[in-house]
PDB file of C-alpha atoms in Angstrom:
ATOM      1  CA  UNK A 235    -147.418  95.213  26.183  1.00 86.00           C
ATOM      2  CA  UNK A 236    -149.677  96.858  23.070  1.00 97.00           C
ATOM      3  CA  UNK A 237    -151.808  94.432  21.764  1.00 97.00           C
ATOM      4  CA  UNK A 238    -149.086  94.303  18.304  1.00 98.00           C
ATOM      5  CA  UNK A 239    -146.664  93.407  20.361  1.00 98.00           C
ATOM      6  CA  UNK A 240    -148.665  90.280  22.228  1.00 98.00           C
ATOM      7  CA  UNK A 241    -149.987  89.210  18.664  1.00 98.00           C
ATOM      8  CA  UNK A 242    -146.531  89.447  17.269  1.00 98.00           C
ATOM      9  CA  UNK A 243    -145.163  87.404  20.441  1.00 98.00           C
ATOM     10  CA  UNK A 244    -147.789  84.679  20.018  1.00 98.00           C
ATOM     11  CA  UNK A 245    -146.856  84.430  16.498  1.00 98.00           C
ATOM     12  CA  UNK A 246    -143.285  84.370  16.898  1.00 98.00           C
ATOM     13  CA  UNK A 247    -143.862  81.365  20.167  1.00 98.00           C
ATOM     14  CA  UNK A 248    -145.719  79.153  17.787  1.00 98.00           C
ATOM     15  CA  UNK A 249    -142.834  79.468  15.718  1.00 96.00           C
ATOM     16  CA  UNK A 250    -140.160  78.445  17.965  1.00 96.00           C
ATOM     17  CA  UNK A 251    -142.453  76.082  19.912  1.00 96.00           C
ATOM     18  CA  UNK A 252    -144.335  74.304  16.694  1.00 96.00           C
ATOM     19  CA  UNK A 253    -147.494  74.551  18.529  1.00 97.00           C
ATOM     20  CA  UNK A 254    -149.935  76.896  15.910  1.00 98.00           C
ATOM     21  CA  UNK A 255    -151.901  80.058  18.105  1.00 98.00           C
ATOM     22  CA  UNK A 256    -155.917  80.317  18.163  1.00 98.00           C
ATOM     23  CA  UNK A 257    -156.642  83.053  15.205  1.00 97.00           C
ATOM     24  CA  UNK A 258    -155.840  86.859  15.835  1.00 98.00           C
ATOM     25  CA  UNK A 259    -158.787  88.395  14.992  1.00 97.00           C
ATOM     26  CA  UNK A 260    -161.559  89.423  16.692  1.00 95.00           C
ATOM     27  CA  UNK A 261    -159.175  88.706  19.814  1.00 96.00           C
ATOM     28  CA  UNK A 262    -155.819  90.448  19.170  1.00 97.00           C
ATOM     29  CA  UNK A 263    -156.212  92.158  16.560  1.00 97.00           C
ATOM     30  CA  UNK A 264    -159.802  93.660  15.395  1.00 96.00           C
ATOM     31  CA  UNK A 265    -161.346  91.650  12.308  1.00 93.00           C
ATOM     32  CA  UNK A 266    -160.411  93.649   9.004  1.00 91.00           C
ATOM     33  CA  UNK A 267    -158.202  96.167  10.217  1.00 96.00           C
ATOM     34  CA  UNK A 268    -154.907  95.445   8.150  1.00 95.00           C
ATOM     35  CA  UNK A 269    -152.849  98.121   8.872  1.00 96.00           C
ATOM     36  CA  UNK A 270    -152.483  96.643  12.353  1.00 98.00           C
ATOM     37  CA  UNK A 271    -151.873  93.157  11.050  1.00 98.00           C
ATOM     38  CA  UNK A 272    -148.999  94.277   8.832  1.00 97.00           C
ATOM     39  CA  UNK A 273    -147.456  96.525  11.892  1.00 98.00           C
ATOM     40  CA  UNK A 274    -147.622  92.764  13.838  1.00 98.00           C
ATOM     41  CA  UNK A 275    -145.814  91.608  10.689  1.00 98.00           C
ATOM     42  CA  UNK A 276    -143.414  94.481  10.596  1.00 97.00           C
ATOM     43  CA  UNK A 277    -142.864  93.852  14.226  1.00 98.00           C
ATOM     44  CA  UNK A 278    -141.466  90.745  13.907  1.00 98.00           C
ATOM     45  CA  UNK A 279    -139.346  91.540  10.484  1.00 97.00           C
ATOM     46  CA  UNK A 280    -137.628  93.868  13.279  1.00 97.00           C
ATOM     47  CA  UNK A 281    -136.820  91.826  15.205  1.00 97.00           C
ATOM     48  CA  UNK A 282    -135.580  89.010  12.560  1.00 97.00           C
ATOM     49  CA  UNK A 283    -133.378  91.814  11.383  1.00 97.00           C
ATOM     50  CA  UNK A 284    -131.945  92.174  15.191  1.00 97.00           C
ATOM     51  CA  UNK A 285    -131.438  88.745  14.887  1.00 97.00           C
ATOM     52  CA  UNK A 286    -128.914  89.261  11.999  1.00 98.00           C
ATOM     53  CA  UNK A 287    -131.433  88.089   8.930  1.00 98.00           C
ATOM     54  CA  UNK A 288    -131.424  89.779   6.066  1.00 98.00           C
ATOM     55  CA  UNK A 289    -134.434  90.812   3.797  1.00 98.00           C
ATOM     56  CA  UNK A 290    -133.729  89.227   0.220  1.00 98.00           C
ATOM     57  CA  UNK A 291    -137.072  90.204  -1.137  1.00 98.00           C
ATOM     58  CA  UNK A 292    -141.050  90.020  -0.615  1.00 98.00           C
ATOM     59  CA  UNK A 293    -143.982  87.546  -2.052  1.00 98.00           C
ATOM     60  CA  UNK A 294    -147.548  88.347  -2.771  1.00 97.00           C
ATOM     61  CA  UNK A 295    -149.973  86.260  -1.768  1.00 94.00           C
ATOM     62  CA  UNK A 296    -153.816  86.912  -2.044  1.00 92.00           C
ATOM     63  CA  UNK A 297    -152.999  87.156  -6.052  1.00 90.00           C
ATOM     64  CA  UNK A 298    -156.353  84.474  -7.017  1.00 84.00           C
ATOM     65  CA  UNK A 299    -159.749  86.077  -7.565  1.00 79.00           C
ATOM     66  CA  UNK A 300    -161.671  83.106  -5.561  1.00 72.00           C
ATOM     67  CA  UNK A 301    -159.279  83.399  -2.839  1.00 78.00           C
ATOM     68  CA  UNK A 302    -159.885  86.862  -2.359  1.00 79.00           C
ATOM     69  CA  UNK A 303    -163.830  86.264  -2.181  1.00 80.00           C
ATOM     70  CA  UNK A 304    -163.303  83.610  -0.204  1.00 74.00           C
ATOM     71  CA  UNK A 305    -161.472  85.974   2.331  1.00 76.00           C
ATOM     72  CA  UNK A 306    -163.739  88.942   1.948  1.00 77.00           C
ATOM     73  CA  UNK A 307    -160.956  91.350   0.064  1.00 79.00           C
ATOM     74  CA  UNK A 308    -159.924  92.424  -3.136  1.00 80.00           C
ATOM     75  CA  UNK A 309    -156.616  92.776  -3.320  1.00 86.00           C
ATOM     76  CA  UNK A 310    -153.431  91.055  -2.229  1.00 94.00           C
ATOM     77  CA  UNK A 311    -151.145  90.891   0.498  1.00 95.00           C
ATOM     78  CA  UNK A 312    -147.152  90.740   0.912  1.00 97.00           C
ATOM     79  CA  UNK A 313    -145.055  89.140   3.141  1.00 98.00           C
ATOM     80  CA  UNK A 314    -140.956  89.641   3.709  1.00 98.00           C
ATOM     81  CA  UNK A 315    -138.737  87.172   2.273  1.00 98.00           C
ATOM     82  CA  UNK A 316    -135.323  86.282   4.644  1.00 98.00           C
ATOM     83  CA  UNK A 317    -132.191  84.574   3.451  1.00 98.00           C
ATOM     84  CA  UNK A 318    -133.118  81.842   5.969  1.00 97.00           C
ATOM     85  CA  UNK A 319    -136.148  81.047   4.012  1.00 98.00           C
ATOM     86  CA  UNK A 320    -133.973  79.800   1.142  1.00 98.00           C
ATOM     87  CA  UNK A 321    -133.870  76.375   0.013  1.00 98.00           C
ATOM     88  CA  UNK A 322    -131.486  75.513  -2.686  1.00 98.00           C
ATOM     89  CA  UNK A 323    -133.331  73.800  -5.734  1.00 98.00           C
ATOM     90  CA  UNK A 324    -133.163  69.708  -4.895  1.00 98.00           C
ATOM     91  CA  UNK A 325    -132.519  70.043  -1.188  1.00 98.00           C
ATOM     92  CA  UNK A 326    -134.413  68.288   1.786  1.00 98.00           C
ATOM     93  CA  UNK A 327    -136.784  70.601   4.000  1.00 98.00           C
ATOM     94  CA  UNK A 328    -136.671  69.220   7.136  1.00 97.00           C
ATOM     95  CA  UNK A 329    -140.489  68.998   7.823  1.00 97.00           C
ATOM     96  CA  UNK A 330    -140.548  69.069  11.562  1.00 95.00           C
ATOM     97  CA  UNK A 331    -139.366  72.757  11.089  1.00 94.00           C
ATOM     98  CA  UNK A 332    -142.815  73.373   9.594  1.00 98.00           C
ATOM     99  CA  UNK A 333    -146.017  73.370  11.409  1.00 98.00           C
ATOM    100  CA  UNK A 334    -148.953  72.411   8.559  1.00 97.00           C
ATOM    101  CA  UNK A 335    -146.943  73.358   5.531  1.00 97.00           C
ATOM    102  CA  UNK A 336    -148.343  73.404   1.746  1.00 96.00           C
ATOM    103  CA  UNK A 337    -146.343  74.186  -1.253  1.00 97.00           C
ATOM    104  CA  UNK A 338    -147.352  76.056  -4.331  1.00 96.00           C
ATOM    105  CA  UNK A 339    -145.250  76.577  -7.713  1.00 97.00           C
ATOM    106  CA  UNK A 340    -144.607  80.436  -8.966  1.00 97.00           C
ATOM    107  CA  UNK A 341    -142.633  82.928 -10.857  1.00 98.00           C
ATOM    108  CA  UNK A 342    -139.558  84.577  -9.157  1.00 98.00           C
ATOM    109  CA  UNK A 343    -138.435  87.908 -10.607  1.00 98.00           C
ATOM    110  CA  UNK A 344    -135.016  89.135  -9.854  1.00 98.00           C
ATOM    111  CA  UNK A 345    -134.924  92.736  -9.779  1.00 98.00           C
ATOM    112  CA  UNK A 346    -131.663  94.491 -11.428  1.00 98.00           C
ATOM    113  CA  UNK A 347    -132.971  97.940 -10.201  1.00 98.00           C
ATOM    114  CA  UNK A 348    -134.953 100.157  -7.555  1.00 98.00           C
ATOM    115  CA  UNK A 349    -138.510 100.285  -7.543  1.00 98.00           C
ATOM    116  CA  UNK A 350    -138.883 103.237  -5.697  1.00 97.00           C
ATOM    117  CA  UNK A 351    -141.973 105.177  -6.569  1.00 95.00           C
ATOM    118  CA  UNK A 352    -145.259 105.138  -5.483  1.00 95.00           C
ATOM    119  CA  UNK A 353    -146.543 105.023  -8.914  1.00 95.00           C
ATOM    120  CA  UNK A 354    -145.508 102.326 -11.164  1.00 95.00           C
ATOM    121  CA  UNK A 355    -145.912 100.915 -14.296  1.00 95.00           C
ATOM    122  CA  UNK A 356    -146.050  97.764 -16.460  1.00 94.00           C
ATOM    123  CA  UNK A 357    -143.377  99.541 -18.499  1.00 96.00           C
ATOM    124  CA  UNK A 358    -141.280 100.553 -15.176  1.00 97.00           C
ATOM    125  CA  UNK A 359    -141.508  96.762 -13.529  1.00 98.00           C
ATOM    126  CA  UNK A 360    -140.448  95.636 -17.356  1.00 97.00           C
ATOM    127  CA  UNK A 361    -137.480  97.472 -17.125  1.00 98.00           C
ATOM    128  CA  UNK A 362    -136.436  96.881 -13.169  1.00 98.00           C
ATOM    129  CA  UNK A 363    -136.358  92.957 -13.871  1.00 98.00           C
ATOM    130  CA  UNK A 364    -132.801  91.299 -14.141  1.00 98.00           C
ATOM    131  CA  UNK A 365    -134.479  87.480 -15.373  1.00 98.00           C
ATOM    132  CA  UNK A 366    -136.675  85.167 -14.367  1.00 98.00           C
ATOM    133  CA  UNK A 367    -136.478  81.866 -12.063  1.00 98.00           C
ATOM    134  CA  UNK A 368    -139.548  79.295 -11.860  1.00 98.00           C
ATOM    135  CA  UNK A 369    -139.955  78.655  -7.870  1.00 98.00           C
ATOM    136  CA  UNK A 370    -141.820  76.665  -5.032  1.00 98.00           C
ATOM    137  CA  UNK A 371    -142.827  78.499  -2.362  1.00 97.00           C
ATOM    138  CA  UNK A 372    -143.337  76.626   0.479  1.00 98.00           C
ATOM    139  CA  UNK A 373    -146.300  78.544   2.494  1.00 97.00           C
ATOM    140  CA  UNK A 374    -147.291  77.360   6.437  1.00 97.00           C
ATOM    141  CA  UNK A 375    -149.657  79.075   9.187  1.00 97.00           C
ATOM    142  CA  UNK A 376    -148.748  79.750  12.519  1.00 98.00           C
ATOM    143  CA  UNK A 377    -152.635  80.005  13.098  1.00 98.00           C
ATOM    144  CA  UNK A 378    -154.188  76.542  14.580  1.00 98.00           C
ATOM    145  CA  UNK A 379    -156.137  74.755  11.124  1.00 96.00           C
ATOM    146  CA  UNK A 380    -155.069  77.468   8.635  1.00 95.00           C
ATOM    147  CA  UNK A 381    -158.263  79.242  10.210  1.00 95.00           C
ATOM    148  CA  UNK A 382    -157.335  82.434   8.762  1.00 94.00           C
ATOM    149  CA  UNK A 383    -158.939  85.964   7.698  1.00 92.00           C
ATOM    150  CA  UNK A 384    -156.666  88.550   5.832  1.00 93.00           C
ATOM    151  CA  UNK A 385    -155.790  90.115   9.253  1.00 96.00           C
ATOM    152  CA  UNK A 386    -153.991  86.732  10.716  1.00 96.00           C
ATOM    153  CA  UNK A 387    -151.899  86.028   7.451  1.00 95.00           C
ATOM    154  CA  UNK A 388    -150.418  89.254   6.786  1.00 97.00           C
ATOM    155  CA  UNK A 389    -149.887  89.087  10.848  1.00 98.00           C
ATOM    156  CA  UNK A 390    -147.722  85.829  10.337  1.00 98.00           C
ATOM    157  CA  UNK A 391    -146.059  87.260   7.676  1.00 98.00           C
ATOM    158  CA  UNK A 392    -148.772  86.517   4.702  1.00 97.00           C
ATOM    159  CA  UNK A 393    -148.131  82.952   5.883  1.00 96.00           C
ATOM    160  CA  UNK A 394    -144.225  82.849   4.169  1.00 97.00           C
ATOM    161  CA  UNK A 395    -142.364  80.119   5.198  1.00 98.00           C
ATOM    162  CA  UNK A 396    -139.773  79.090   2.558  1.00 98.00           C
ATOM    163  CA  UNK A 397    -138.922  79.198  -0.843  1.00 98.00           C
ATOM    164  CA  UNK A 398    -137.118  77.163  -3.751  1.00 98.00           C
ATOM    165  CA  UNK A 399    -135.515  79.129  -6.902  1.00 98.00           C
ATOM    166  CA  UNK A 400    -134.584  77.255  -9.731  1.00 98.00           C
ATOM    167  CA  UNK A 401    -131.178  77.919 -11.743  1.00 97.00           C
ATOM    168  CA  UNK A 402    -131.365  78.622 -14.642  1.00 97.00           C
ATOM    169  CA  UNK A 403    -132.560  82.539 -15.392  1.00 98.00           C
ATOM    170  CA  UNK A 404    -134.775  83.272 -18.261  1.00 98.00           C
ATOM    171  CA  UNK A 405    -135.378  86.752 -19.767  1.00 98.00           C
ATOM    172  CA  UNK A 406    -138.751  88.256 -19.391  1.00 97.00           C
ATOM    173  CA  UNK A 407    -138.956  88.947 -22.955  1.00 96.00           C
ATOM    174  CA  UNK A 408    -138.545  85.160 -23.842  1.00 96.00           C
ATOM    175  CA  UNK A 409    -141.671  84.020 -21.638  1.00 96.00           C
ATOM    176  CA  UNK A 410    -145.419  84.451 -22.184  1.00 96.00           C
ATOM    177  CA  UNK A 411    -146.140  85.434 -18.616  1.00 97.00           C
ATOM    178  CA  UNK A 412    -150.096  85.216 -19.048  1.00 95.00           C
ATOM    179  CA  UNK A 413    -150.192  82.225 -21.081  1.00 95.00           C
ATOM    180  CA  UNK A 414    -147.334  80.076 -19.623  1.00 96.00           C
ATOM    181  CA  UNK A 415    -148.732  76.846 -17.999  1.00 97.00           C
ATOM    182  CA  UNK A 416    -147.734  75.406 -15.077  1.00 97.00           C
ATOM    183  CA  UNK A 417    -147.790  71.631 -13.605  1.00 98.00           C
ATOM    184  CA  UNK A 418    -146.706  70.830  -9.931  1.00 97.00           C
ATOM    185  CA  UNK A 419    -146.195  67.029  -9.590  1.00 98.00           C
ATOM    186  CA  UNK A 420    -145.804  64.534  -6.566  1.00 96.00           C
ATOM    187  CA  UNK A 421    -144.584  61.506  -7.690  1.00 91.00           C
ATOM    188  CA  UNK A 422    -144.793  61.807 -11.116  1.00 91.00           C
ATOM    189  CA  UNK A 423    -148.470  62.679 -10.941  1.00 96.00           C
ATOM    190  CA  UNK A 424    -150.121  66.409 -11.491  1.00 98.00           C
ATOM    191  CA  UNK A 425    -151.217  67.873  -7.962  1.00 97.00           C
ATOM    192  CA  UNK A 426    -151.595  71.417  -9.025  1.00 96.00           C
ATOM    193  CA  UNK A 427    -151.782  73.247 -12.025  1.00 96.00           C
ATOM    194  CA  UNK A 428    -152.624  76.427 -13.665  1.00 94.00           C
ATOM    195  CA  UNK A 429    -150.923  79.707 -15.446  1.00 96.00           C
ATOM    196  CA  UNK A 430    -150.264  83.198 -15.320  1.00 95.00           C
ATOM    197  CA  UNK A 431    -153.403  84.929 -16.154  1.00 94.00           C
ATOM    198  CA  UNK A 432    -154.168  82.972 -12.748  1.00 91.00           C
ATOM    199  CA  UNK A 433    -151.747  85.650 -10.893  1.00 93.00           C
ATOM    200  CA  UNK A 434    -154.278  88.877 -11.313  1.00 92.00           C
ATOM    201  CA  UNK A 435    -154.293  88.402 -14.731  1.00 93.00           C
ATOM    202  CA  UNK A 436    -150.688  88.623 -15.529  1.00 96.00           C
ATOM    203  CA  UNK A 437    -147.845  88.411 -12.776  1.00 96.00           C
ATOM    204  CA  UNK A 438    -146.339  92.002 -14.211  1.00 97.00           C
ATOM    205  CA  UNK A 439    -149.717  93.023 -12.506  1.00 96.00           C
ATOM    206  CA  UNK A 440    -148.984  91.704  -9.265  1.00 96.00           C
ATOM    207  CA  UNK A 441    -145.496  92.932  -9.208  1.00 97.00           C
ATOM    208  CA  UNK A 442    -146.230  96.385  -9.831  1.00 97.00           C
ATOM    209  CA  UNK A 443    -148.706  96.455  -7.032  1.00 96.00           C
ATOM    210  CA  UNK A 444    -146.460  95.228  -4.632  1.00 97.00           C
ATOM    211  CA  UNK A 445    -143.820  97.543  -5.924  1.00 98.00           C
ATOM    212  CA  UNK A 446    -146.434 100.563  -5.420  1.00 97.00           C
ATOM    213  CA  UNK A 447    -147.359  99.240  -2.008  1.00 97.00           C
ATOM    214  CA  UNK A 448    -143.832  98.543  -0.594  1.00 97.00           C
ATOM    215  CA  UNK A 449    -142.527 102.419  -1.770  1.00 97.00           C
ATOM    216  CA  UNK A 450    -145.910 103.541  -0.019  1.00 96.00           C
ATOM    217  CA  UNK A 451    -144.747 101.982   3.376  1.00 93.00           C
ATOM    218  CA  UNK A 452    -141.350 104.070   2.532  1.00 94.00           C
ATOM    219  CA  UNK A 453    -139.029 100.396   2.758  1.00 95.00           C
ATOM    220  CA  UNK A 454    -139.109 100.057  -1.424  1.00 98.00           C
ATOM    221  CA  UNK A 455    -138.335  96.622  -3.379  1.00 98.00           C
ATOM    222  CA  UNK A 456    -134.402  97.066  -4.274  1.00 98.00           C
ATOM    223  CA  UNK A 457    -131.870  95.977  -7.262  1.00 98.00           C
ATOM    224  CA  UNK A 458    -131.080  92.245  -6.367  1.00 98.00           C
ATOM    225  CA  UNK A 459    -134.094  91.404  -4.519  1.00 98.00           C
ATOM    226  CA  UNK A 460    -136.713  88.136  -5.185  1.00 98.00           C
ATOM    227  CA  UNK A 461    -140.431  88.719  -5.780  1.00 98.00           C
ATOM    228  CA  UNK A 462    -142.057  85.437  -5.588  1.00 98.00           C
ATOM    229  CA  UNK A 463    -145.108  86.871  -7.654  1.00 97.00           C
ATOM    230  CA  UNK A 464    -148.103  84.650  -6.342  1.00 95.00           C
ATOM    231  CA  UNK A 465    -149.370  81.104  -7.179  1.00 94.00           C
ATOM    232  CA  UNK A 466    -149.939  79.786 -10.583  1.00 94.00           C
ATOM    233  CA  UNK A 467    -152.277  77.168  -9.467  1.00 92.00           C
ATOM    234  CA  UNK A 468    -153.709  75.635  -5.765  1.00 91.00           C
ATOM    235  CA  UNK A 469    -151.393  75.307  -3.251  1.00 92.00           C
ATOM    236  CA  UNK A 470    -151.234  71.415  -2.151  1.00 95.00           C
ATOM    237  CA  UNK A 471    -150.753  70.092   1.714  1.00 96.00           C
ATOM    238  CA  UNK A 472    -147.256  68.721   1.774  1.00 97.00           C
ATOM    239  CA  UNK A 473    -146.670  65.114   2.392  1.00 96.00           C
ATOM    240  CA  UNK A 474    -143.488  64.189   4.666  1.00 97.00           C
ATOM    241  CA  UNK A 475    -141.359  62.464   2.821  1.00 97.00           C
ATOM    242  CA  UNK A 476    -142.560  63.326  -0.344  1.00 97.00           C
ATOM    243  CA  UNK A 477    -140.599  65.223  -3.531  1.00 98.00           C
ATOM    244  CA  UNK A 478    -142.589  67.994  -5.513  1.00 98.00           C
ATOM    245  CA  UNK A 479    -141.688  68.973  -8.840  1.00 98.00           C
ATOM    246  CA  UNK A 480    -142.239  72.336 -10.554  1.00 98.00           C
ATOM    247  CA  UNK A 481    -142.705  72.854 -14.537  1.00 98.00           C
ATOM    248  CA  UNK A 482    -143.398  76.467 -15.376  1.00 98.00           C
ATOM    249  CA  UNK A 483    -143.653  76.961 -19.955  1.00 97.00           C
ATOM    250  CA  UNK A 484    -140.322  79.062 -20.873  1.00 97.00           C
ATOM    251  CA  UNK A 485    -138.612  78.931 -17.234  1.00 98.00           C
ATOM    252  CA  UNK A 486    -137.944  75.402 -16.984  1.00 98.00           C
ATOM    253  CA  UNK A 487    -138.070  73.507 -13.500  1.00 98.00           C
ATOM    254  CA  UNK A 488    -137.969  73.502 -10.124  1.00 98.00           C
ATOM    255  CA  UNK A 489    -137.641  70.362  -7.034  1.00 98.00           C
ATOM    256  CA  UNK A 490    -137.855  69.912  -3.454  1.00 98.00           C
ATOM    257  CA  UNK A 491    -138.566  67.038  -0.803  1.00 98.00           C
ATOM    258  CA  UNK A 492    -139.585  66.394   2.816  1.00 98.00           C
ATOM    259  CA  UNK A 493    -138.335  64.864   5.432  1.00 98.00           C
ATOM    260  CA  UNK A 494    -139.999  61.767   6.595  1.00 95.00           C
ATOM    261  CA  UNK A 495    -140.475  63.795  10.284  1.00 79.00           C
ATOM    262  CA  UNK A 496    -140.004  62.841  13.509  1.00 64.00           C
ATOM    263  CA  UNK A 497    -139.517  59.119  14.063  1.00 44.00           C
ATOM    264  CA  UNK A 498    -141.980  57.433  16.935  1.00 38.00           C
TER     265      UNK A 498
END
């Protein structure tokens, strides 16, 4: 076996198993070399797709300026989206399906057309988008601590795991996508919050990359497809047992909860 396919493998054991794997790089995969990371990832999206899953979109992750230092890069990553990573809005996540999950509120955009060239515009993502949904995206690592470079989370898929749409679509011309403020809440109580200009500068931004990236790697974003466009604000550890709320400015709301997990 290539060393993609044993990275891919461990990834995909740690999965089924609930165990996380030791880090990737320097070991698997060499340190900083993404293009093999996102062949691990692509790897596996195969073989989801054998499986019978279907791709319902993509999410950008990497989209916060200190995160990017942090990780030594400067620009984002993407990760697939599956239909069995979606949660309808109120429902229970069973927790013990998740290995060290964290949750982090964003804006979905619904595509209503193609984004198939390699060059895009703000004026070009403006006119693909269908509406608007505020979301939680539920993100987990298959790596042991989150110990993670760029290389082992766009390996494990830019660290997807599942995601929450609200229901109620909003036009993109009735929100203030740089300005709109957003609260996360546990209990009643703020956990996270932030706003757009958080999400390299504007979400349009980080949509239009991915669009640009995805129709480079010749497997484009399509009409009907989610973009979960990258947090507003820090992603929080999730507590079993505990309910999250989402309030995005001019998209309205968006709820989950946790199991309590496995019983002693």
């Amino acid at each position: 076996m290539t060393d993609i396919e044993l990275a891919a493998g461990e990834l995909l054991q740690a999965r089924e198993a609930g165990k996380p794997c030791p880090p990737l790089r320097g070991r698997l995969l060499p340190s900083g070399d993404v293009d093999a990371a996102y062949r691990v990832q692509q790897h596996q999206v195969r073989q989801w797709r054998a499986a019978g899953h279907r791709r319902v979109g993509a999410k950008i992750g990497l989209t916060s300026r200190a995160v990017q230092e942090n990780l030594g890069v400067h620009q984002p990553d993407f990760g697939v989206l599956l239909d069995s990573m979606a949660v309808p809005d109120g429902d229970e996540i069973d927790v013990t399906r998740l290995l060290q999950p964290r949750v982090e509120a964003e804006i979905a955009f619904v595509l209503g057309a193609d984004l198939p060239e390699e060059r895009v515009t703000t004026v070009d993502v403006i006119r693909a988008v269908d509406h608007l949904l505020p979301a939680i995206e539920v993100v987990d690592s298959r790596v042991v601590d989150w110990d993670i470079s760029i290389v082992d989370t766009v390996a494990d898929n830019a660290s997807s795991a599942l995601f929450v749409l609200g229901t109620a679509p909003r036009r993109l011309a009735d929100v203030d996508l740089r300005l709109c403020g957003m609260v996360l809440e546990h209990a009643g109580e703020p956990v996270s919050v932030g706003a757009g200009a958080a999400c390299l500068g504007n979400p349009l931004h980080a949509v239009a990359w991915l669009a640009q990236t995805m129709a480079r790697s010749g497997d484009p974003l399509r009409a009907g497809e989610v973009v979960l466009s990258g947090a507003l604000g820090p992603m929080v550890p999730v507590t079993p047992g505990a309910a999250y709320e989402a309030r995005i400015s001019g998209l309205g709301s968006v709820r989950t909860c946790f199991s309590e997990g496995a019983s002693a």
